[in-house]
Amino acid sequence: MVSEIVDTTDEWITSRTGIKTRYVSTTETLLDLAVEASKKALASAGIESKDLDMIICSTIKGDYVTPSMACLIQRDIEAKCPSFDFNAACSGFVYGLDMADAYIRAGKAETILLVSAEAMTRHIDWTDRATCVLFGDGAGAVVLKKGDGLRSIKITAKGDDKLLVIGSVFSPSPFAKQPQIDPAFRMNGGEVFKFAVSSVIKDVKQVMKEAGVEAKDIAMMVPHQANLRVFQAARDKLGFTDEQIANGIDHYGNTSSASIPLLLDELMEQGRLVKGDLIVLTAFGGGLTTGACVIKL
Ligand code: UT7
């Protein structure tokens, strides 16, 4: 119980965020989660790992600085293709879709495994009640191939290290003159909340306009799971009903870039999303980055 660690209550967490439960890796490495998600994605796509042309992994920090998560996923699923990580924080999955789309359109790859793997609970200050109640660990993956499913996509960045930051720890050096950097997750929650709501509204309106679709055409909007209240605040401005907005924050918490693919997998498995559905994805987070897209499944 987190209320035994910091001064908080289930009532506060549920009413302010929508979170009820989340997963914290204890014995698993982040690679364990990423490899399991990758194997599941390959099996459900009916693709063999030897047929992958590229593995891209979004993560704010893998198990190592180097090798990348993607290289170790490649080893463990026995693929033979270029593999690399990138960091677009919570917007990583949408950034990854945009990147994969560019490689496929350029003819440089036909089949790409996109993995989002995040161990956010490693970066939390477990004495800071404002943030330690928010995050969970997880990984999700998709296999991407040439097609006309991606109807529109947008990614943005606005450089900022004041509102949301996680510092790095470096090896001690006799030459370093910089002060020690705080390695824990720090966030100005209120300002990030405002940024999130305005970005979701702006980005989703733009990608829906570009795709020529309206709210009534969308089976579901699958947002990055940071706070239930962000989507409630954006819902009316976008013309969605509650039923059209996917919610996984109650059982996953905030898993950064893994939150969208984790939820997509669950919705497909439950039959709540089916082939042919139009969906909107929207994400926002550290950087500050944002991304949104319209996809026909
Ligand atoms: O995924 C990356 C992007 N991240 C986000 O989008 C997060 C966006 N921000 C948020 O979701 C919300 O700002 C939070 C959930 C982080 C915080 O919710 P809030 O409604 O903005 O709360 P607050 O920070 O304004 O704090 C309100 C009160 C304060 O007490 P006082 O000053 O009013 O007496 C806090 O000290 O709630 C207190 N508080 C808590 N109380 C019990 C803060 N954290 C807790 C807690 N338990 N865990």
Short mmCIF file of C-alpha atoms and ligand atoms in Angstrom, two decimals:
data_model
loop_
_atom_site.label_atom_id
_atom_site.label_comp_id
_atom_site.label_asym_id
_atom_site.label_seq_id
_atom_site.Cartn_x
_atom_site.Cartn_y
_atom_site.Cartn_z
CA MET A 1 0.00 0.00 0.00
CA VAL A 2 1.46 3.31 -1.09
CA SER A 3 -0.37 5.05 1.79
CA GLU A 4 2.04 3.21 4.13
CA ILE A 5 4.99 4.85 2.34
CA VAL A 6 3.75 8.45 1.92
CA ASP A 7 0.95 10.59 3.33
CA THR A 8 -1.82 9.84 0.83
CA THR A 9 -5.16 8.08 0.54
CA ASP A 10 -6.88 5.84 -1.99
CA GLU A 11 -9.63 8.49 -2.18
CA TRP A 12 -7.14 11.25 -3.17
CA ILE A 13 -5.43 9.12 -5.81
CA THR A 14 -8.66 7.84 -7.34
CA SER A 15 -10.45 11.18 -7.42
CA ARG A 16 -7.46 13.21 -8.72
CA THR A 17 -6.05 10.72 -11.21
CA GLY A 18 -8.40 7.77 -11.82
CA ILE A 19 -5.67 5.29 -10.75
CA LYS A 20 -6.74 2.24 -8.71
CA THR A 21 -3.90 -0.24 -9.28
CA ARG A 22 -0.64 -0.41 -11.23
CA TYR A 23 2.28 -2.78 -11.80
CA VAL A 24 5.75 -2.32 -10.33
CA SER A 25 8.60 -4.52 -11.64
CA THR A 26 10.33 -6.19 -8.75
CA THR A 27 12.29 -9.14 -10.12
CA GLU A 28 11.71 -8.56 -13.87
CA THR A 29 14.07 -6.52 -16.02
CA LEU A 30 12.58 -4.07 -18.50
CA LEU A 31 13.92 -6.37 -21.21
CA ASP A 32 11.78 -9.24 -19.83
CA LEU A 33 8.65 -7.12 -20.33
CA ALA A 34 9.74 -5.88 -23.76
CA VAL A 35 10.58 -9.36 -25.08
CA GLU A 36 7.26 -10.78 -23.88
CA ALA A 37 5.35 -7.94 -25.57
CA SER A 38 7.40 -8.38 -28.77
CA LYS A 39 6.74 -12.13 -28.97
CA LYS A 40 3.03 -11.55 -28.40
CA ALA A 41 2.89 -8.90 -31.15
CA LEU A 42 4.72 -11.16 -33.63
CA ALA A 43 2.42 -14.10 -32.85
CA SER A 44 -0.74 -12.03 -33.23
CA ALA A 45 0.53 -10.54 -36.54
CA GLY A 46 1.59 -13.99 -37.81
CA ILE A 47 5.10 -12.66 -38.55
CA GLU A 48 8.35 -14.50 -37.87
CA SER A 49 11.18 -12.57 -36.25
CA LYS A 50 13.50 -13.38 -39.18
CA ASP A 51 11.16 -11.35 -41.43
CA LEU A 52 11.61 -8.12 -39.45
CA ASP A 53 13.53 -5.34 -41.23
CA MET A 54 13.87 -3.14 -38.18
CA ILE A 55 13.23 -2.96 -34.44
CA ILE A 56 12.51 0.43 -32.88
CA CYS A 57 12.08 0.78 -29.12
CA SER A 58 10.77 3.87 -27.38
CA THR A 59 11.95 4.19 -23.80
CA ILE A 60 13.03 6.99 -21.51
CA LYS A 61 15.75 4.64 -20.21
CA GLY A 62 16.46 1.00 -20.88
CA ASP A 63 18.19 -1.51 -18.64
CA TYR A 64 21.53 -0.21 -19.95
CA VAL A 65 22.63 3.07 -21.50
CA THR A 66 24.16 0.81 -24.11
CA PRO A 67 23.38 -1.74 -25.54
CA SER A 68 19.96 -0.43 -26.44
CA MET A 69 16.79 -2.25 -25.50
CA ALA A 70 16.10 -2.81 -29.20
CA CYS A 71 19.42 -4.64 -29.72
CA LEU A 72 18.72 -6.96 -26.80
CA ILE A 73 15.14 -7.56 -27.98
CA GLN A 74 16.61 -8.46 -31.38
CA ARG A 75 18.94 -10.98 -29.74
CA ASP A 76 16.22 -12.53 -27.59
CA ILE A 77 13.62 -12.93 -30.33
CA GLU A 78 16.33 -14.09 -32.77
CA ALA A 79 15.81 -11.35 -35.36
CA LYS A 80 18.50 -10.06 -37.72
CA CYS A 81 17.86 -6.39 -38.46
CA PRO A 82 18.94 -2.87 -37.55
CA SER A 83 17.68 -2.03 -34.05
CA PHE A 84 17.73 1.14 -31.99
CA ASP A 85 16.07 3.01 -29.11
CA PHE A 86 14.78 6.54 -29.00
CA ASN A 87 13.35 8.77 -26.28
CA ALA A 88 10.26 10.91 -26.86
CA ALA A 89 9.01 10.25 -23.31
CA CYS A 90 5.27 9.57 -23.06
CA SER A 91 4.74 10.50 -26.74
CA GLY A 92 7.16 7.74 -27.81
CA PHE A 93 4.60 5.38 -29.31
CA VAL A 94 3.14 8.03 -31.64
CA TYR A 95 6.66 9.25 -32.52
CA GLY A 96 7.56 5.64 -33.27
CA LEU A 97 4.59 5.23 -35.61
CA ASP A 98 5.67 8.36 -37.47
CA MET A 99 9.25 7.08 -37.74
CA ALA A 100 8.19 3.63 -38.91
CA ASP A 101 5.86 5.20 -41.47
CA ALA A 102 8.77 7.24 -42.85
CA TYR A 103 11.04 4.16 -43.18
CA ILE A 104 8.29 2.14 -44.87
CA ARG A 105 7.30 4.97 -47.25
CA ALA A 106 10.97 5.48 -48.18
CA GLY A 107 11.19 1.81 -49.11
CA LYS A 108 13.91 1.18 -46.51
CA ALA A 109 11.84 -1.33 -44.53
CA GLU A 110 8.76 -3.45 -45.09
CA THR A 111 8.12 -4.91 -41.67
CA ILE A 112 8.95 -3.06 -38.44
CA LEU A 113 8.55 -4.06 -34.81
CA LEU A 114 7.76 -1.01 -32.66
CA VAL A 115 8.13 -1.63 -28.93
CA SER A 116 7.40 0.84 -26.13
CA ALA A 117 8.98 -0.26 -22.85
CA GLU A 118 9.08 1.81 -19.69
CA ALA A 119 10.19 1.16 -16.11
CA MET A 120 8.93 4.45 -14.70
CA THR A 121 8.96 3.24 -11.09
CA ARG A 122 12.80 3.13 -11.22
CA HIS A 123 12.87 6.91 -11.62
CA ILE A 124 10.42 7.88 -8.91
CA ASP A 125 11.28 9.54 -5.63
CA TRP A 126 9.28 7.26 -3.33
CA THR A 127 9.14 10.03 -0.70
CA ASP A 128 7.39 12.48 -3.07
CA ARG A 129 3.66 11.85 -2.76
CA ALA A 130 2.89 14.19 -5.64
CA THR A 131 4.52 11.82 -8.15
CA CYS A 132 5.15 8.39 -6.59
CA VAL A 133 1.44 7.56 -6.72
CA LEU A 134 1.18 8.01 -10.48
CA PHE A 135 3.42 5.58 -12.32
CA GLY A 136 3.56 1.92 -13.31
CA ASP A 137 5.87 -0.28 -15.40
CA GLY A 138 4.94 -1.98 -18.66
CA ALA A 139 5.70 -2.72 -22.30
CA GLY A 140 3.61 -2.94 -25.46
CA ALA A 141 4.52 -3.76 -29.05
CA VAL A 142 3.06 -3.69 -32.57
CA VAL A 143 4.15 -5.01 -35.96
CA LEU A 144 3.85 -2.42 -38.74
CA LYS A 145 3.65 -3.10 -42.47
CA LYS A 146 2.90 -1.09 -45.61
CA GLY A 147 -0.76 -0.14 -45.92
CA ASP A 148 -3.21 2.74 -45.84
CA GLY A 149 -4.14 2.45 -42.15
CA LEU A 150 -2.36 5.61 -41.02
CA ARG A 151 -4.74 8.38 -42.14
CA SER A 152 -2.97 11.36 -40.52
CA ILE A 153 -0.24 11.96 -37.95
CA LYS A 154 1.33 14.88 -36.15
CA ILE A 155 4.26 15.12 -33.71
CA THR A 156 5.51 18.19 -31.86
CA ALA A 157 8.22 19.24 -29.40
CA LYS A 158 8.69 22.28 -27.21
CA GLY A 159 12.05 22.12 -25.41
CA ASP A 160 11.60 22.48 -21.64
CA ASP A 161 13.39 21.10 -18.58
CA LYS A 162 11.40 22.96 -15.96
CA LEU A 163 7.95 21.33 -16.02
CA LEU A 164 8.96 17.65 -16.24
CA VAL A 165 12.47 16.34 -15.76
CA ILE A 166 14.39 13.19 -14.78
CA GLY A 167 18.09 13.78 -14.17
CA SER A 168 20.99 11.49 -15.11
CA VAL A 169 23.54 10.00 -12.75
CA PHE A 170 27.08 9.95 -14.14
CA SER A 171 30.15 8.05 -13.01
CA PRO A 172 32.29 10.11 -10.64
CA SER A 173 35.06 11.97 -12.47
CA PRO A 174 38.03 13.88 -11.03
CA PHE A 175 37.48 16.47 -13.78
CA ALA A 176 33.71 17.07 -13.47
CA LYS A 177 32.85 20.54 -12.24
CA GLN A 178 29.05 20.33 -12.60
CA PRO A 179 26.92 19.90 -9.47
CA GLN A 180 25.35 16.49 -8.86
CA ILE A 181 22.02 16.30 -10.72
CA ASP A 182 18.86 15.13 -8.95
CA PRO A 183 18.11 11.79 -10.66
CA ALA A 184 14.44 11.54 -9.60
CA PHE A 185 11.30 12.33 -11.56
CA ARG A 186 10.17 15.92 -10.87
CA MET A 187 7.06 17.49 -12.33
CA ASN A 188 5.02 20.65 -12.05
CA GLY A 189 1.78 18.67 -12.21
CA GLY A 190 -0.58 21.61 -12.60
CA GLU A 191 1.29 23.17 -15.52
CA VAL A 192 1.79 19.81 -17.25
CA PHE A 193 -1.93 19.14 -16.79
CA LYS A 194 -2.80 22.39 -18.59
CA PHE A 195 -0.30 21.62 -21.34
CA ALA A 196 -1.77 18.12 -21.73
CA VAL A 197 -5.39 19.27 -22.04
CA SER A 198 -4.63 22.04 -24.55
CA SER A 199 -2.33 19.76 -26.61
CA VAL A 200 -4.84 16.92 -26.77
CA ILE A 201 -7.57 19.29 -27.98
CA LYS A 202 -5.33 21.01 -30.55
CA ASP A 203 -3.59 17.87 -31.87
CA VAL A 204 -6.70 15.69 -32.09
CA LYS A 205 -8.71 18.40 -33.86
CA GLN A 206 -5.89 18.79 -36.39
CA VAL A 207 -5.37 15.09 -37.18
CA MET A 208 -9.11 14.49 -37.46
CA LYS A 209 -9.43 17.43 -39.85
CA GLU A 210 -6.50 16.15 -41.94
CA ALA A 211 -8.03 12.68 -42.07
CA GLY A 212 -11.44 14.13 -42.99
CA VAL A 213 -13.21 12.45 -40.07
CA GLU A 214 -15.52 13.63 -37.30
CA ALA A 215 -15.98 12.46 -33.70
CA LYS A 216 -19.01 10.35 -34.67
CA ASP A 217 -16.79 8.35 -37.12
CA ILE A 218 -14.29 7.40 -34.40
CA ALA A 219 -14.73 4.06 -32.63
CA MET A 220 -12.41 5.09 -29.84
CA MET A 221 -9.83 7.67 -28.84
CA VAL A 222 -6.92 5.94 -27.10
CA PRO A 223 -5.01 8.61 -25.17
CA HIS A 224 -1.74 8.35 -23.29
CA GLN A 225 -2.83 7.35 -19.81
CA ALA A 226 -1.63 10.12 -17.49
CA ASN A 227 -4.76 11.31 -15.73
CA LEU A 228 -8.43 10.52 -16.28
CA ARG A 229 -9.26 14.19 -15.73
CA VAL A 230 -7.20 15.22 -18.79
CA PHE A 231 -9.59 13.30 -21.05
CA GLN A 232 -12.68 14.46 -19.21
CA ALA A 233 -11.47 18.05 -19.73
CA ALA A 234 -10.85 17.48 -23.46
CA ARG A 235 -13.91 15.27 -24.15
CA ASP A 236 -16.58 17.93 -24.70
CA LYS A 237 -14.34 20.19 -26.81
CA LEU A 238 -13.68 17.22 -29.11
CA GLY A 239 -17.29 16.02 -29.20
CA PHE A 240 -16.56 12.52 -27.84
CA THR A 241 -18.72 10.55 -25.42
CA ASP A 242 -17.22 8.83 -22.35
CA GLU A 243 -17.69 5.46 -24.11
CA GLN A 244 -15.46 6.66 -26.98
CA ILE A 245 -12.50 7.36 -24.66
CA ALA A 246 -10.37 4.36 -23.68
CA ASN A 247 -9.42 4.13 -20.02
CA GLY A 248 -6.60 1.97 -18.72
CA ILE A 249 -5.27 4.36 -16.10
CA ASP A 250 -7.40 2.70 -13.43
CA HIS A 251 -5.47 -0.58 -13.68
CA TYR A 252 -2.09 0.40 -15.26
CA GLY A 253 -1.36 3.88 -13.86
CA ASN A 254 0.89 6.03 -16.05
CA THR A 255 3.30 3.78 -17.99
CA SER A 256 4.68 6.58 -20.21
CA SER A 257 5.03 5.55 -23.87
CA ALA A 258 3.85 1.98 -23.12
CA SER A 259 0.39 3.18 -22.12
CA ILE A 260 -1.13 3.37 -25.63
CA PRO A 261 0.06 -0.04 -26.97
CA LEU A 262 -0.81 -1.74 -23.65
CA LEU A 263 -4.34 -0.43 -23.93
CA LEU A 264 -4.64 -1.18 -27.66
CA ASP A 265 -3.73 -4.81 -26.97
CA GLU A 266 -6.34 -5.05 -24.24
CA LEU A 267 -9.09 -3.45 -26.35
CA MET A 268 -8.36 -5.74 -29.31
CA GLU A 269 -8.28 -8.82 -27.08
CA GLN A 270 -11.62 -7.87 -25.53
CA GLY A 271 -13.12 -7.29 -28.99
CA ARG A 272 -13.88 -3.67 -28.09
CA LEU A 273 -11.79 -2.62 -31.11
CA VAL A 274 -11.99 -4.62 -34.34
CA LYS A 275 -10.41 -4.51 -37.78
CA GLY A 276 -11.86 -1.63 -39.79
CA ASP A 277 -12.43 0.65 -36.77
CA LEU A 278 -11.19 4.22 -36.96
CA ILE A 279 -9.24 5.24 -33.87
CA VAL A 280 -7.46 8.37 -32.64
CA LEU A 281 -4.27 8.17 -30.59
CA THR A 282 -3.02 11.18 -28.62
CA ALA A 283 0.00 11.53 -26.35
CA PHE A 284 1.93 14.20 -24.43
CA GLY A 285 4.80 14.24 -21.99
CA GLY A 286 8.41 15.03 -21.19
CA GLY A 287 10.32 17.08 -23.68
CA LEU A 288 7.75 18.56 -23.85
CA THR A 289 6.53 16.36 -26.68
CA THR A 290 3.13 15.59 -28.15
CA GLY A 291 1.79 13.37 -30.89
CA ALA A 292 -1.57 12.37 -32.35
CA CYS A 293 -2.82 10.32 -35.27
CA VAL A 294 -5.88 8.80 -36.91
CA ILE A 295 -5.61 5.10 -37.83
CA LYS A 296 -7.93 2.68 -39.59
CA LEU A 297 -7.28 -0.67 -37.94
O1 UT7 B 1 2.74 11.41 -18.44
C1 UT7 B 1 3.44 12.62 -18.37
C2 UT7 B 1 2.50 13.75 -18.35
N1 UT7 B 1 1.99 13.92 -17.00
C3 UT7 B 1 0.80 14.45 -16.81
O2 UT7 B 1 0.08 14.74 -17.72
C4 UT7 B 1 0.37 14.73 -15.40
C5 UT7 B 1 -0.48 15.97 -15.35
N2 UT7 B 1 -0.79 16.40 -13.98
C6 UT7 B 1 -1.61 15.71 -13.16
O3 UT7 B 1 -2.09 14.65 -13.50
C7 UT7 B 1 -2.00 16.34 -11.84
O4 UT7 B 1 -1.49 17.65 -11.78
C8 UT7 B 1 -1.47 15.53 -10.61
C9 UT7 B 1 -2.23 14.21 -10.48
C10 UT7 B 1 0.01 15.24 -10.75
C11 UT7 B 1 -1.72 16.33 -9.32
O5 UT7 B 1 -3.10 16.62 -9.20
P1 UT7 B 1 -3.59 18.09 -8.86
O6 UT7 B 1 -5.06 18.07 -8.78
O7 UT7 B 1 -2.95 19.01 -9.89
O8 UT7 B 1 -3.01 18.31 -7.43
P2 UT7 B 1 -2.01 19.43 -6.90
O9 UT7 B 1 -0.61 19.13 -7.30
O10 UT7 B 1 -2.56 20.79 -7.22
O11 UT7 B 1 -2.13 19.24 -5.31
C12 UT7 B 1 -3.37 19.51 -4.63
C13 UT7 B 1 -3.19 19.15 -3.16
C14 UT7 B 1 -1.94 19.77 -2.54
O12 UT7 B 1 -2.25 20.09 -1.19
P3 UT7 B 1 -2.61 21.62 -0.78
O13 UT7 B 1 -1.41 22.42 -1.18
O14 UT7 B 1 -3.83 21.97 -1.58
O15 UT7 B 1 -2.83 21.53 0.69
C15 UT7 B 1 -0.94 18.65 -2.54
O16 UT7 B 1 0.03 18.77 -1.52
O17 UT7 B 1 -3.04 17.75 -3.02
C16 UT7 B 1 -1.85 17.47 -2.29
N3 UT7 B 1 -1.30 16.21 -2.79
C17 UT7 B 1 -1.67 15.04 -2.28
N4 UT7 B 1 -2.50 14.70 -1.29
C18 UT7 B 1 -2.65 13.40 -1.02
C19 UT7 B 1 -0.43 16.02 -3.81
N5 UT7 B 1 -0.21 14.71 -3.99
C20 UT7 B 1 -0.97 14.07 -3.05
C21 UT7 B 1 -1.17 12.73 -2.72
N6 UT7 B 1 -2.01 12.43 -1.71
N7 UT7 B 1 -0.56 11.73 -3.39
#
